[in-house]
Amino acid sequence: MARKRRKLSNPLALAVMTTLWQKPMHPYEIAQTLRSQGKDASTKTNYGSLYTVVQNLERHGFVEVTGVERQGNRPERTVYGLTDAGREEMAEWLSDLLAIPAKEYPIFETALSLMAALPPDEVVRLLEMRLSSLEVQVASGRGALEKLYETLPRLFLVEVEYQLHMVEAQAEWVRGFLDEIQKGSLPGTEEWRHYHETGE
């Protein structure tokens, strides 16, 4: 099952639509809401391009101007709300992302595919550094999550749980892979080491 090709593909556009689904807002309020709800930790958020994203959503008919706000001497702020088309697009897009697995390209996966260009002992040293960093992330992430559970329903923390689980899974995999290289049980390790020692 393939994902539908969308007019907009920037995940920030989806985050903006789900934020406007809560209520109409001006772009600055959208940015504040994304930050206060922790969505900037799960969606690459460039606040400088937020206005462009809102304009693109408006151009495609997914949001519309619902009013203008003015507070004191501040400049007027244009308030945007979701259109019916925007609600439909948001629901379909979100449904696709939840239901259909997609091939992603994490940079660590790229590095693993190319690691044979470095000597095995150097790869071990580098992966040990990575594992140490991952273990710190897991410990601090677990503590932060426990703190968040005290004030927020779990529904609003599932992406944080998922991120932590992915870090834990990566740490477990790196630990096992390191063990294989160090014990020499990884097939091809001898040839890998021989090549870096002799160039043959």
CSV table of N, CA and C in Angstrom, one decimal, residues 52-129:
chain,number,residue,atom,x,y,z
A,52,THR,N,6.2,30.9,5.9
A,52,THR,CA,6.1,30.4,4.5
A,52,THR,C,5.2,29.1,4.5
A,53,VAL,N,5.3,28.3,5.5
A,53,VAL,CA,4.5,27.1,5.5
A,53,VAL,C,3.0,27.5,5.6
A,54,VAL,N,2.7,28.5,6.4
A,54,VAL,CA,1.3,28.9,6.6
A,54,VAL,C,0.8,29.5,5.2
A,55,GLN,N,1.7,30.3,4.6
A,55,GLN,CA,1.3,30.8,3.2
A,55,GLN,C,1.0,29.7,2.2
A,56,ASN,N,1.9,28.7,2.2
A,56,ASN,CA,1.7,27.5,1.3
A,56,ASN,C,0.4,26.8,1.6
A,57,LEU,N,0.1,26.6,2.9
A,57,LEU,CA,-1.2,26.0,3.3
A,57,LEU,C,-2.4,26.8,2.8
A,58,GLU,N,-2.3,28.1,2.9
A,58,GLU,CA,-3.3,29.0,2.5
A,58,GLU,C,-3.5,28.9,1.0
A,59,ARG,N,-2.4,28.9,0.2
A,59,ARG,CA,-2.4,28.8,-1.2
A,59,ARG,C,-3.1,27.6,-1.7
A,60,HIS,N,-2.9,26.5,-1.0
A,60,HIS,CA,-3.5,25.2,-1.4
A,60,HIS,C,-5.0,25.1,-0.8
A,61,GLY,N,-5.4,26.1,-0.1
A,61,GLY,CA,-6.8,26.0,0.4
A,61,GLY,C,-7.0,25.2,1.7
A,62,PHE,N,-5.9,24.9,2.4
A,62,PHE,CA,-6.0,24.1,3.6
A,62,PHE,C,-6.2,25.0,4.9
A,63,VAL,N,-5.8,26.3,4.8
A,63,VAL,CA,-6.1,27.2,5.9
A,63,VAL,C,-6.6,28.5,5.3
A,64,GLU,N,-7.3,29.3,6.1
A,64,GLU,CA,-7.8,30.6,5.6
A,64,GLU,C,-7.7,31.6,6.7
A,65,VAL,N,-7.7,32.9,6.3
A,65,VAL,CA,-7.7,33.9,7.3
A,65,VAL,C,-9.1,34.0,8.0
A,66,THR,N,-9.1,34.0,9.3
A,66,THR,CA,-10.3,34.0,10.1
A,66,THR,C,-10.5,35.4,10.8
A,67,GLY,N,-9.4,36.2,10.8
A,67,GLY,CA,-9.5,37.4,11.5
A,67,GLY,C,-8.2,38.1,11.7
A,68,VAL,N,-8.2,39.3,12.3
A,68,VAL,CA,-6.9,40.0,12.6
A,68,VAL,C,-7.0,40.4,14.0
A,69,GLU,N,-5.8,40.3,14.7
A,69,GLU,CA,-5.7,40.7,16.1
A,69,GLU,C,-4.8,41.8,16.3
A,70,ARG,N,-5.1,42.7,17.2
A,70,ARG,CA,-4.2,43.8,17.5
A,70,ARG,C,-4.2,43.9,19.0
A,71,GLN,N,-2.9,44.0,19.6
A,71,GLN,CA,-2.8,44.2,21.1
A,71,GLN,C,-2.0,45.4,21.3
A,72,GLY,N,-2.6,46.5,21.8
A,72,GLY,CA,-1.8,47.7,22.1
A,72,GLY,C,-1.2,48.3,20.9
A,73,ASN,N,0.1,48.7,21.0
A,73,ASN,CA,0.8,49.3,19.9
A,73,ASN,C,1.4,48.2,18.9
A,74,ARG,N,1.2,47.0,19.2
A,74,ARG,CA,1.9,45.9,18.4
A,74,ARG,C,1.2,45.9,17.0
A,75,PRO,N,2.0,45.4,16.0
A,75,PRO,CA,1.4,45.3,14.6
A,75,PRO,C,0.3,44.3,14.6
A,76,GLU,N,-0.6,44.4,13.6
A,76,GLU,CA,-1.7,43.5,13.5
A,76,GLU,C,-1.2,42.1,13.2
A,77,ARG,N,-1.9,41.1,13.7
A,77,ARG,CA,-1.5,39.7,13.5
A,77,ARG,C,-2.7,39.0,12.8
A,78,THR,N,-2.4,38.4,11.7
A,78,THR,CA,-3.4,37.6,10.9
A,78,THR,C,-3.6,36.3,11.6
A,79,VAL,N,-4.9,36.0,11.8
A,79,VAL,CA,-5.3,34.7,12.5
A,79,VAL,C,-5.8,33.8,11.4
A,80,TYR,N,-5.2,32.5,11.5
A,80,TYR,CA,-5.6,31.5,10.5
A,80,TYR,C,-6.4,30.4,11.1
A,81,GLY,N,-7.3,29.8,10.4
A,81,GLY,CA,-8.0,28.6,10.8
A,81,GLY,C,-8.0,27.5,9.7
A,82,LEU,N,-8.3,26.3,10.1
A,82,LEU,CA,-8.4,25.2,9.1
A,82,LEU,C,-9.6,25.3,8.3
A,83,THR,N,-9.5,25.1,7.0
A,83,THR,CA,-10.7,24.9,6.2
A,83,THR,C,-11.2,23.5,6.2
A,84,ASP,N,-12.3,23.2,5.6
A,84,ASP,CA,-12.8,21.8,5.6
A,84,ASP,C,-11.8,21.0,4.8
A,85,ALA,N,-11.3,21.5,3.7
A,85,ALA,CA,-10.3,20.8,2.9
A,85,ALA,C,-9.0,20.5,3.8
A,86,GLY,N,-8.7,21.5,4.6
A,86,GLY,CA,-7.5,21.3,5.5
A,86,GLY,C,-7.7,20.2,6.5
A,87,ARG,N,-9.0,20.2,7.1
A,87,ARG,CA,-9.3,19.1,8.1
A,87,ARG,C,-9.2,17.7,7.4
A,88,GLU,N,-9.7,17.7,6.2
A,88,GLU,CA,-9.7,16.4,5.4
A,88,GLU,C,-8.2,16.0,5.1
A,89,GLU,N,-7.4,17.0,4.6
A,89,GLU,CA,-6.0,16.7,4.3
A,89,GLU,C,-5.2,16.3,5.6
A,90,MET,N,-5.5,17.0,6.7
A,90,MET,CA,-4.8,16.7,7.9
A,90,MET,C,-5.1,15.2,8.3
A,91,ALA,N,-6.4,14.9,8.3
A,91,ALA,CA,-6.8,13.5,8.8
A,91,ALA,C,-6.2,12.4,7.8
A,92,GLU,N,-6.3,12.7,6.5
A,92,GLU,CA,-5.8,11.7,5.6
A,92,GLU,C,-4.2,11.5,5.7
A,93,TRP,N,-3.5,12.7,5.8
A,93,TRP,CA,-2.1,12.6,5.9
A,93,TRP,C,-1.6,11.9,7.1
A,94,LEU,N,-2.2,12.3,8.3
A,94,LEU,CA,-1.9,11.7,9.5
A,94,LEU,C,-2.2,10.2,9.5
A,95,SER,N,-3.3,9.8,8.9
A,95,SER,CA,-3.7,8.4,8.8
A,95,SER,C,-2.7,7.6,8.0
A,96,ASP,N,-2.2,8.2,6.9
A,96,ASP,CA,-1.2,7.6,6.1
A,96,ASP,C,0.1,7.3,6.9
A,97,LEU,N,0.5,8.4,7.6
A,97,LEU,CA,1.8,8.3,8.3
A,97,LEU,C,1.7,7.2,9.4
A,98,LEU,N,0.5,7.1,10.1
A,98,LEU,CA,0.4,6.1,11.1
A,98,LEU,C,0.2,4.7,10.6
A,99,ALA,N,-0.4,4.5,9.4
A,99,ALA,CA,-0.7,3.2,8.9
A,99,ALA,C,0.3,2.6,8.0
A,100,ILE,N,1.0,3.4,7.2
A,100,ILE,CA,1.8,2.9,6.1
A,100,ILE,C,3.3,3.1,6.4
A,101,PRO,N,4.1,2.0,6.7
A,101,PRO,CA,5.5,2.2,6.9
A,101,PRO,C,6.2,2.8,5.7
A,102,ALA,N,7.2,3.6,5.9
A,102,ALA,CA,7.9,4.2,4.8
A,102,ALA,C,9.4,4.0,5.0
A,103,LYS,N,10.2,3.9,3.9
A,103,LYS,CA,11.6,3.8,4.1
A,103,LYS,C,12.2,5.1,4.4
A,104,GLU,N,12.9,5.1,5.6
A,104,GLU,CA,13.5,6.4,6.0
A,104,GLU,C,15.0,6.2,5.9
A,105,TYR,N,15.8,7.2,5.9
A,105,TYR,CA,17.2,7.1,5.7
A,105,TYR,C,18.0,7.8,6.8
A,106,PRO,N,18.0,7.1,8.0
A,106,PRO,CA,18.8,7.6,9.1
A,106,PRO,C,20.3,7.7,8.7
A,107,ILE,N,21.0,8.7,9.2
A,107,ILE,CA,22.4,8.9,8.8
A,107,ILE,C,23.3,7.8,9.4
A,108,PHE,N,22.9,7.3,10.6
A,108,PHE,CA,23.6,6.2,11.2
A,108,PHE,C,23.6,5.0,10.3
A,109,GLU,N,22.5,4.7,9.7
A,109,GLU,CA,22.4,3.6,8.7
A,109,GLU,C,23.4,3.8,7.6
A,110,THR,N,23.5,5.0,7.1
A,110,THR,CA,24.5,5.3,6.0
A,110,THR,C,25.9,5.0,6.5
A,111,ALA,N,26.2,5.5,7.7
A,111,ALA,CA,27.6,5.2,8.3
A,111,ALA,C,27.9,3.7,8.4
A,112,LEU,N,26.9,3.0,8.9
A,112,LEU,CA,27.1,1.5,9.0
A,112,LEU,C,27.4,0.9,7.7
A,113,SER,N,26.7,1.3,6.6
A,113,SER,CA,26.9,0.7,5.3
A,113,SER,C,28.2,1.0,4.7
A,114,LEU,N,28.9,2.0,5.3
A,114,LEU,CA,30.2,2.5,4.7
A,114,LEU,C,31.4,2.2,5.7
A,115,MET,N,31.1,1.6,6.9
A,115,MET,CA,32.1,1.5,7.9
A,115,MET,C,33.3,0.7,7.6
A,116,ALA,N,33.2,-0.2,6.6
A,116,ALA,CA,34.4,-1.1,6.3
A,116,ALA,C,35.5,-0.2,5.8
A,117,ALA,N,35.3,1.0,5.4
A,117,ALA,CA,36.4,1.9,5.0
A,117,ALA,C,37.3,2.3,6.2
A,118,LEU,N,36.9,2.0,7.4
A,118,LEU,CA,37.7,2.3,8.6
A,118,LEU,C,38.2,0.9,9.1
A,119,PRO,N,39.3,0.9,9.8
A,119,PRO,CA,39.8,-0.4,10.5
A,119,PRO,C,38.9,-0.8,11.6
A,120,PRO,N,38.7,-2.1,11.8
A,120,PRO,CA,37.8,-2.7,12.8
A,120,PRO,C,38.0,-2.0,14.2
A,121,ASP,N,39.3,-1.9,14.6
A,121,ASP,CA,39.6,-1.4,16.0
A,121,ASP,C,39.1,0.1,16.1
A,122,GLU,N,39.2,0.8,15.0
A,122,GLU,CA,38.7,2.2,15.0
A,122,GLU,C,37.2,2.2,15.1
A,123,VAL,N,36.5,1.3,14.3
A,123,VAL,CA,35.1,1.2,14.4
A,123,VAL,C,34.6,0.9,15.8
A,124,VAL,N,35.3,-0.1,16.4
A,124,VAL,CA,35.0,-0.4,17.8
A,124,VAL,C,35.1,0.8,18.7
A,125,ARG,N,36.2,1.6,18.6
A,125,ARG,CA,36.4,2.8,19.4
A,125,ARG,C,35.2,3.7,19.2
A,126,LEU,N,34.8,4.0,18.0
A,126,LEU,CA,33.8,4.9,17.7
A,126,LEU,C,32.4,4.5,18.1
A,127,LEU,N,32.2,3.2,18.0
A,127,LEU,CA,30.9,2.6,18.4
A,127,LEU,C,30.8,2.6,19.9
A,128,GLU,N,31.9,2.4,20.6
A,128,GLU,CA,31.9,2.5,22.1
A,128,GLU,C,31.6,3.9,22.5
A,129,MET,N,32.1,4.9,21.8
A,129,MET,CA,31.7,6.3,22.1
A,129,MET,C,30.2,6.5,21.9
